[in-house]
């Protein structure tokens, strides 16, 4: 089966960046290990010498008899939802770094604002070859789109088979296609941050409900005298999950909006230069 050049570019851009199907299971395994061996370390609990080494989860002491002696131990007492929320937090951090580096690379090597000013200045003077050299120096998604537009500009300038209106349509189409090819790389994995901004709160709510169920069960099963330890454990579990979920959700939403703003900024720069290319072509051709 033959694959066009555009199709190859689309495939290459979609394949770039981290693959969530591979990374997220790995991050979940890391989250579980953090929960069991870092948060669940005997050193985070009272009477650590009685718990043995390794992890509280694998000790012979029942969970209700374990009392935290540090903040990490308190988080551990949040229950089975905690490793899921830890995974969410790690996922947000990992994919935020990934988006930061990808978007930084998409902006190119030089200052993007200076690049836009320089290219627009060269277009006003109809210096297409010099503008192409600027694109080669800048690189990145913006440079790629502008270079495609300028290459088409140059080819259409020497094309005598089309009238001016047809040339303008062809130029606009080339710029739009080049922009479309770059967008998958810019927007990839953004949905993960957006989803975790909502899902983290819902999962935390599940942990909160489980904790409150345990608290009310302890309240009603004491035969007139509530089990204070079990009651406090249930309430603390509920609050720990709430705190972890809200914190993860807040960070995910902030970072999602930050990266969305950066993508919008790159798109605006592309549109700005694209308009200059169209105006220059209409003036000099």
CSV table of C-alpha atoms in Angstrom, one decimal:
chain,number,residue,atom,x,y,z
A,1,UNK,CA,0.0,0.0,0.0
A,2,UNK,CA,1.4,3.4,-1.0
A,3,UNK,CA,1.6,6.0,1.7
A,4,UNK,CA,1.7,9.7,0.7
A,5,UNK,CA,4.2,12.2,2.2
A,6,UNK,CA,1.5,13.9,4.1
A,7,UNK,CA,0.3,10.6,5.6
A,8,UNK,CA,3.8,9.8,6.7
A,9,UNK,CA,4.1,13.2,8.4
A,10,UNK,CA,0.8,12.7,10.2
A,11,UNK,CA,1.9,9.2,11.4
A,12,UNK,CA,5.3,10.6,12.5
A,13,UNK,CA,3.7,13.4,14.5
A,14,UNK,CA,1.1,11.1,16.1
A,15,UNK,CA,3.8,8.7,17.1
A,16,UNK,CA,5.9,11.4,18.8
A,17,UNK,CA,5.8,11.9,22.5
A,18,UNK,CA,5.0,9.4,25.3
A,19,UNK,CA,2.6,6.6,24.6
A,20,UNK,CA,-0.1,6.6,27.4
A,21,UNK,CA,-0.9,2.9,26.9
A,22,UNK,CA,2.6,2.0,27.9
A,23,UNK,CA,3.4,4.8,30.4
A,24,UNK,CA,0.3,4.7,32.5
A,25,UNK,CA,0.5,1.0,33.6
A,26,UNK,CA,4.2,1.7,34.5
A,27,UNK,CA,3.2,4.7,36.6
A,28,UNK,CA,0.5,2.7,38.3
A,29,UNK,CA,3.1,0.1,39.3
A,30,UNK,CA,5.3,2.9,40.6
A,31,UNK,CA,2.3,4.4,42.5
A,32,UNK,CA,1.6,1.0,44.2
A,33,UNK,CA,5.3,0.6,45.1
A,34,UNK,CA,5.3,4.1,46.7
A,35,UNK,CA,2.2,3.3,48.6
A,36,UNK,CA,3.5,0.0,49.9
A,37,UNK,CA,7.2,0.6,50.5
A,38,UNK,CA,7.5,4.4,51.0
A,39,UNK,CA,4.3,5.4,52.7
A,40,UNK,CA,3.9,1.9,54.3
A,41,UNK,CA,7.4,1.8,55.6
A,42,UNK,CA,7.5,0.7,59.3
A,43,UNK,CA,9.4,3.8,60.2
A,44,UNK,CA,6.3,5.9,59.5
A,45,UNK,CA,4.4,4.1,62.3
A,46,UNK,CA,4.6,3.7,66.1
A,47,UNK,CA,6.2,0.6,67.5
A,48,UNK,CA,8.1,0.1,64.2
A,49,UNK,CA,10.3,-2.6,65.8
A,50,UNK,CA,7.2,-4.8,66.2
A,51,UNK,CA,6.2,-4.4,62.6
A,52,UNK,CA,9.3,-5.9,61.0
A,53,UNK,CA,11.0,-4.7,57.9
A,54,UNK,CA,9.7,-4.1,54.4
A,55,UNK,CA,6.2,-2.8,54.5
A,56,UNK,CA,3.3,-2.4,56.9
A,57,UNK,CA,1.1,-4.1,54.3
A,58,UNK,CA,3.1,-7.4,54.7
A,59,UNK,CA,3.4,-7.3,58.5
A,60,UNK,CA,1.5,-9.7,60.8
A,61,UNK,CA,0.0,-6.8,62.7
A,62,UNK,CA,-3.6,-6.0,61.9
A,63,UNK,CA,-4.2,-2.7,60.2
A,64,UNK,CA,-6.5,-1.3,63.0
A,65,UNK,CA,-3.6,-1.6,65.5
A,66,UNK,CA,-1.2,0.5,63.4
A,67,UNK,CA,-0.9,4.1,64.3
A,68,UNK,CA,0.9,6.6,62.1
A,69,UNK,CA,3.9,8.4,63.5
A,70,UNK,CA,4.5,10.7,60.5
A,71,UNK,CA,2.7,12.5,57.7
A,72,UNK,CA,3.6,9.7,55.3
A,73,UNK,CA,2.0,7.2,57.6
A,74,UNK,CA,-1.1,9.3,57.8
A,75,UNK,CA,-1.4,9.3,54.0
A,76,UNK,CA,-0.9,5.5,54.0
A,77,UNK,CA,-3.9,5.2,56.2
A,78,UNK,CA,-6.0,6.7,53.5
A,79,UNK,CA,-6.7,3.2,52.2
A,80,UNK,CA,-6.8,1.4,48.8
A,81,UNK,CA,-7.8,4.5,46.9
A,82,UNK,CA,-4.5,6.2,47.8
A,83,UNK,CA,-2.2,4.4,45.3
A,84,UNK,CA,-4.7,5.3,42.5
A,85,UNK,CA,-4.5,8.9,43.5
A,86,UNK,CA,-0.7,8.7,43.7
A,87,UNK,CA,-0.7,7.3,40.2
A,88,UNK,CA,-2.9,10.2,39.0
A,89,UNK,CA,-0.5,12.7,40.6
A,90,UNK,CA,2.6,11.1,39.0
A,91,UNK,CA,0.8,10.9,35.7
A,92,UNK,CA,0.0,14.6,35.8
A,93,UNK,CA,3.7,15.4,36.6
A,94,UNK,CA,5.1,13.1,33.9
A,95,UNK,CA,2.9,14.2,31.1
A,96,UNK,CA,3.3,17.9,32.1
A,97,UNK,CA,7.0,17.6,31.7
A,98,UNK,CA,6.5,15.8,28.4
A,99,UNK,CA,4.2,18.6,27.1
A,100,UNK,CA,6.6,21.3,28.4
A,101,UNK,CA,9.5,19.9,26.4
A,102,UNK,CA,7.4,19.1,23.3
A,103,UNK,CA,5.9,22.6,23.2
A,104,UNK,CA,9.3,24.2,23.8
A,105,UNK,CA,10.6,22.2,20.8
A,106,UNK,CA,7.6,23.2,18.7
A,107,UNK,CA,8.4,26.9,19.3
A,108,UNK,CA,11.8,26.4,17.7
A,109,UNK,CA,15.4,27.2,18.6
A,110,UNK,CA,15.3,31.0,18.6
A,111,UNK,CA,13.0,33.6,20.1
A,112,UNK,CA,9.6,33.1,18.5
A,113,UNK,CA,8.5,36.8,18.6
A,114,UNK,CA,11.8,37.8,16.9
A,115,UNK,CA,11.3,35.1,14.3
A,116,UNK,CA,7.8,36.4,13.5
A,117,UNK,CA,9.0,40.0,13.2
A,118,UNK,CA,11.9,39.0,11.0
A,119,UNK,CA,9.9,36.9,8.6
A,120,UNK,CA,7.2,39.6,8.3
A,121,UNK,CA,9.8,42.1,7.6
A,122,UNK,CA,11.4,40.0,4.9
A,123,UNK,CA,7.9,39.3,3.4
A,124,UNK,CA,7.3,43.0,3.1
A,125,UNK,CA,10.4,43.2,1.0
A,126,UNK,CA,9.5,40.1,-1.0
A,127,UNK,CA,12.7,38.3,0.2
A,128,UNK,CA,11.4,34.8,0.1
A,129,UNK,CA,14.8,33.0,0.1
A,130,UNK,CA,15.9,34.9,3.1
A,131,UNK,CA,12.7,34.1,4.9
A,132,UNK,CA,13.2,30.4,4.1
A,133,UNK,CA,16.7,30.6,5.6
A,134,UNK,CA,15.1,32.0,8.8
A,135,UNK,CA,12.7,29.1,8.9
A,136,UNK,CA,15.6,26.6,8.6
A,137,UNK,CA,17.3,28.3,11.6
A,138,UNK,CA,14.2,28.5,13.7
A,139,UNK,CA,12.8,25.0,13.0
A,140,UNK,CA,10.0,23.7,15.3
A,141,UNK,CA,6.3,23.5,14.4
A,142,UNK,CA,6.0,27.2,13.6
A,143,UNK,CA,9.1,27.2,11.4
A,144,UNK,CA,7.8,24.1,9.6
A,145,UNK,CA,4.4,25.6,8.8
A,146,UNK,CA,5.9,28.9,7.6
A,147,UNK,CA,8.5,27.1,5.5
A,148,UNK,CA,5.8,25.1,3.8
A,149,UNK,CA,3.8,28.3,3.1
A,150,UNK,CA,6.9,30.0,1.7
A,151,UNK,CA,7.9,27.0,-0.4
A,152,UNK,CA,4.4,27.0,-1.9
A,153,UNK,CA,4.6,30.8,-2.3
A,154,UNK,CA,7.8,30.5,-4.3
A,155,UNK,CA,6.5,27.7,-6.5
A,156,UNK,CA,3.2,29.5,-7.3
A,157,UNK,CA,5.1,32.7,-8.2
A,158,UNK,CA,6.6,30.8,-11.2
A,159,UNK,CA,3.4,29.0,-12.1
A,160,UNK,CA,1.8,30.5,-15.2
A,161,UNK,CA,-1.0,27.9,-15.5
A,162,UNK,CA,-3.1,29.4,-12.7
A,163,UNK,CA,-4.7,32.8,-12.3
A,164,UNK,CA,-4.1,34.9,-9.2
A,165,UNK,CA,-7.3,33.8,-7.4
A,166,UNK,CA,-6.4,30.1,-7.9
A,167,UNK,CA,-2.9,30.7,-6.6
A,168,UNK,CA,-4.3,32.3,-3.5
A,169,UNK,CA,-6.6,29.3,-2.9
A,170,UNK,CA,-3.7,26.9,-3.4
A,171,UNK,CA,-1.5,29.0,-1.0
A,172,UNK,CA,-4.2,29.0,1.7
A,173,UNK,CA,-4.7,25.3,1.3
A,174,UNK,CA,-1.0,24.6,1.7
A,175,UNK,CA,-0.8,26.6,4.9
A,176,UNK,CA,-3.9,25.0,6.3
A,177,UNK,CA,-2.6,21.5,5.6
A,178,UNK,CA,0.8,22.3,7.1
A,179,UNK,CA,-0.9,23.6,10.3
A,180,UNK,CA,-3.2,20.6,10.5
A,181,UNK,CA,-0.1,18.3,10.3
A,182,UNK,CA,1.5,20.0,13.2
A,183,UNK,CA,-1.5,20.2,15.5
A,184,UNK,CA,-1.6,16.5,16.6
A,185,UNK,CA,1.9,16.8,18.1
A,186,UNK,CA,1.0,19.9,19.9
A,187,UNK,CA,-2.3,18.6,21.3
A,188,UNK,CA,-1.3,15.0,22.0
A,189,UNK,CA,-1.8,13.8,25.6
A,190,UNK,CA,-3.5,17.1,26.6
A,191,UNK,CA,-6.7,15.0,27.0
A,192,UNK,CA,-4.9,13.1,29.8
A,193,UNK,CA,-4.5,16.3,31.9
A,194,UNK,CA,-8.0,17.4,31.1
A,195,UNK,CA,-9.5,14.0,32.2
A,196,UNK,CA,-7.4,13.8,35.4
A,197,UNK,CA,-8.6,17.2,36.3
A,198,UNK,CA,-12.1,15.8,36.7
A,199,UNK,CA,-11.5,12.1,37.4
A,200,UNK,CA,-9.1,12.7,40.3
A,201,UNK,CA,-11.9,14.5,42.2
A,202,UNK,CA,-14.4,11.8,41.5
A,203,UNK,CA,-12.0,9.0,42.6
A,204,UNK,CA,-11.2,11.0,45.7
A,205,UNK,CA,-14.9,11.3,46.4
A,206,UNK,CA,-15.2,7.5,46.2
A,207,UNK,CA,-12.4,7.3,48.8
A,208,UNK,CA,-14.2,9.9,50.9
A,209,UNK,CA,-17.4,7.9,50.8
A,210,UNK,CA,-15.6,4.6,51.8
A,211,UNK,CA,-14.0,6.4,54.7
A,212,UNK,CA,-17.3,7.8,55.9
A,213,UNK,CA,-19.0,4.5,55.6
A,214,UNK,CA,-16.3,3.0,57.9
A,215,UNK,CA,-16.7,5.9,60.3
A,216,UNK,CA,-20.5,5.5,60.6
A,217,UNK,CA,-20.1,1.7,60.8
A,218,UNK,CA,-17.8,2.2,63.8
A,219,UNK,CA,-20.2,4.7,65.2
A,220,UNK,CA,-23.1,2.2,65.1
A,221,UNK,CA,-21.4,-1.0,66.0
A,222,UNK,CA,-20.1,-0.1,69.4
A,223,UNK,CA,-23.2,-1.1,71.3
A,224,UNK,CA,-23.8,2.4,72.7
A,225,UNK,CA,-20.0,3.1,73.0
A,226,UNK,CA,-18.5,4.0,69.7
A,227,UNK,CA,-15.0,2.7,68.8
A,228,UNK,CA,-13.1,6.0,68.9
A,229,UNK,CA,-10.1,4.6,67.1
A,230,UNK,CA,-12.1,3.1,64.3
A,231,UNK,CA,-14.2,6.2,64.0
A,232,UNK,CA,-11.2,8.5,63.7
A,233,UNK,CA,-9.6,6.1,61.2
A,234,UNK,CA,-12.6,6.2,59.0
A,235,UNK,CA,-12.8,10.0,59.1
A,236,UNK,CA,-9.1,10.4,58.5
A,237,UNK,CA,-9.3,8.1,55.5
A,238,UNK,CA,-12.1,10.2,54.0
A,239,UNK,CA,-10.2,13.4,54.5
A,240,UNK,CA,-6.9,12.0,53.2
A,241,UNK,CA,-8.5,10.9,49.9
A,242,UNK,CA,-10.3,14.2,49.6
A,243,UNK,CA,-7.1,16.2,50.0
A,244,UNK,CA,-5.1,14.0,47.6
A,245,UNK,CA,-7.9,14.2,44.9
A,246,UNK,CA,-8.5,17.9,45.2
A,247,UNK,CA,-4.7,18.6,45.1
A,248,UNK,CA,-4.2,16.4,42.0
A,249,UNK,CA,-7.2,17.9,40.3
A,250,UNK,CA,-6.2,21.5,40.9
A,251,UNK,CA,-2.7,20.9,39.6
A,252,UNK,CA,-4.0,19.1,36.5
A,253,UNK,CA,-6.4,21.9,35.7
A,254,UNK,CA,-3.8,24.6,36.2
A,255,UNK,CA,-1.3,22.8,34.0
A,256,UNK,CA,-3.9,22.0,31.3
A,257,UNK,CA,-4.9,25.6,31.1
A,258,UNK,CA,-1.2,26.7,31.0
A,259,UNK,CA,-0.3,24.3,28.1
A,260,UNK,CA,-3.6,25.2,26.3
A,261,UNK,CA,-2.5,28.8,26.5
A,262,UNK,CA,0.9,28.0,25.0
A,263,UNK,CA,-0.7,26.0,22.2
A,264,UNK,CA,-3.0,28.9,21.4
A,265,UNK,CA,0.0,31.2,21.4
A,266,UNK,CA,1.8,29.1,18.9
A,267,UNK,CA,-1.3,28.9,16.7
A,268,UNK,CA,-1.7,32.6,16.8
A,269,UNK,CA,1.9,33.1,15.7
A,270,UNK,CA,1.3,30.7,12.8
A,271,UNK,CA,-1.9,32.6,11.8
A,272,UNK,CA,0.0,35.9,12.0
A,273,UNK,CA,2.7,34.9,9.6
A,274,UNK,CA,0.2,33.1,7.4
A,275,UNK,CA,-1.7,36.3,6.9
A,276,UNK,CA,1.6,38.1,6.1
A,277,UNK,CA,2.4,35.5,3.5
A,278,UNK,CA,-1.0,35.9,1.9
A,279,UNK,CA,-0.8,39.7,1.9
A,280,UNK,CA,2.8,39.6,0.4
A,281,UNK,CA,1.7,37.2,-2.3
A,282,UNK,CA,-1.3,39.3,-3.2
A,283,UNK,CA,0.9,42.4,-3.4
A,284,UNK,CA,3.9,41.1,-5.3
A,285,UNK,CA,2.2,38.6,-7.6
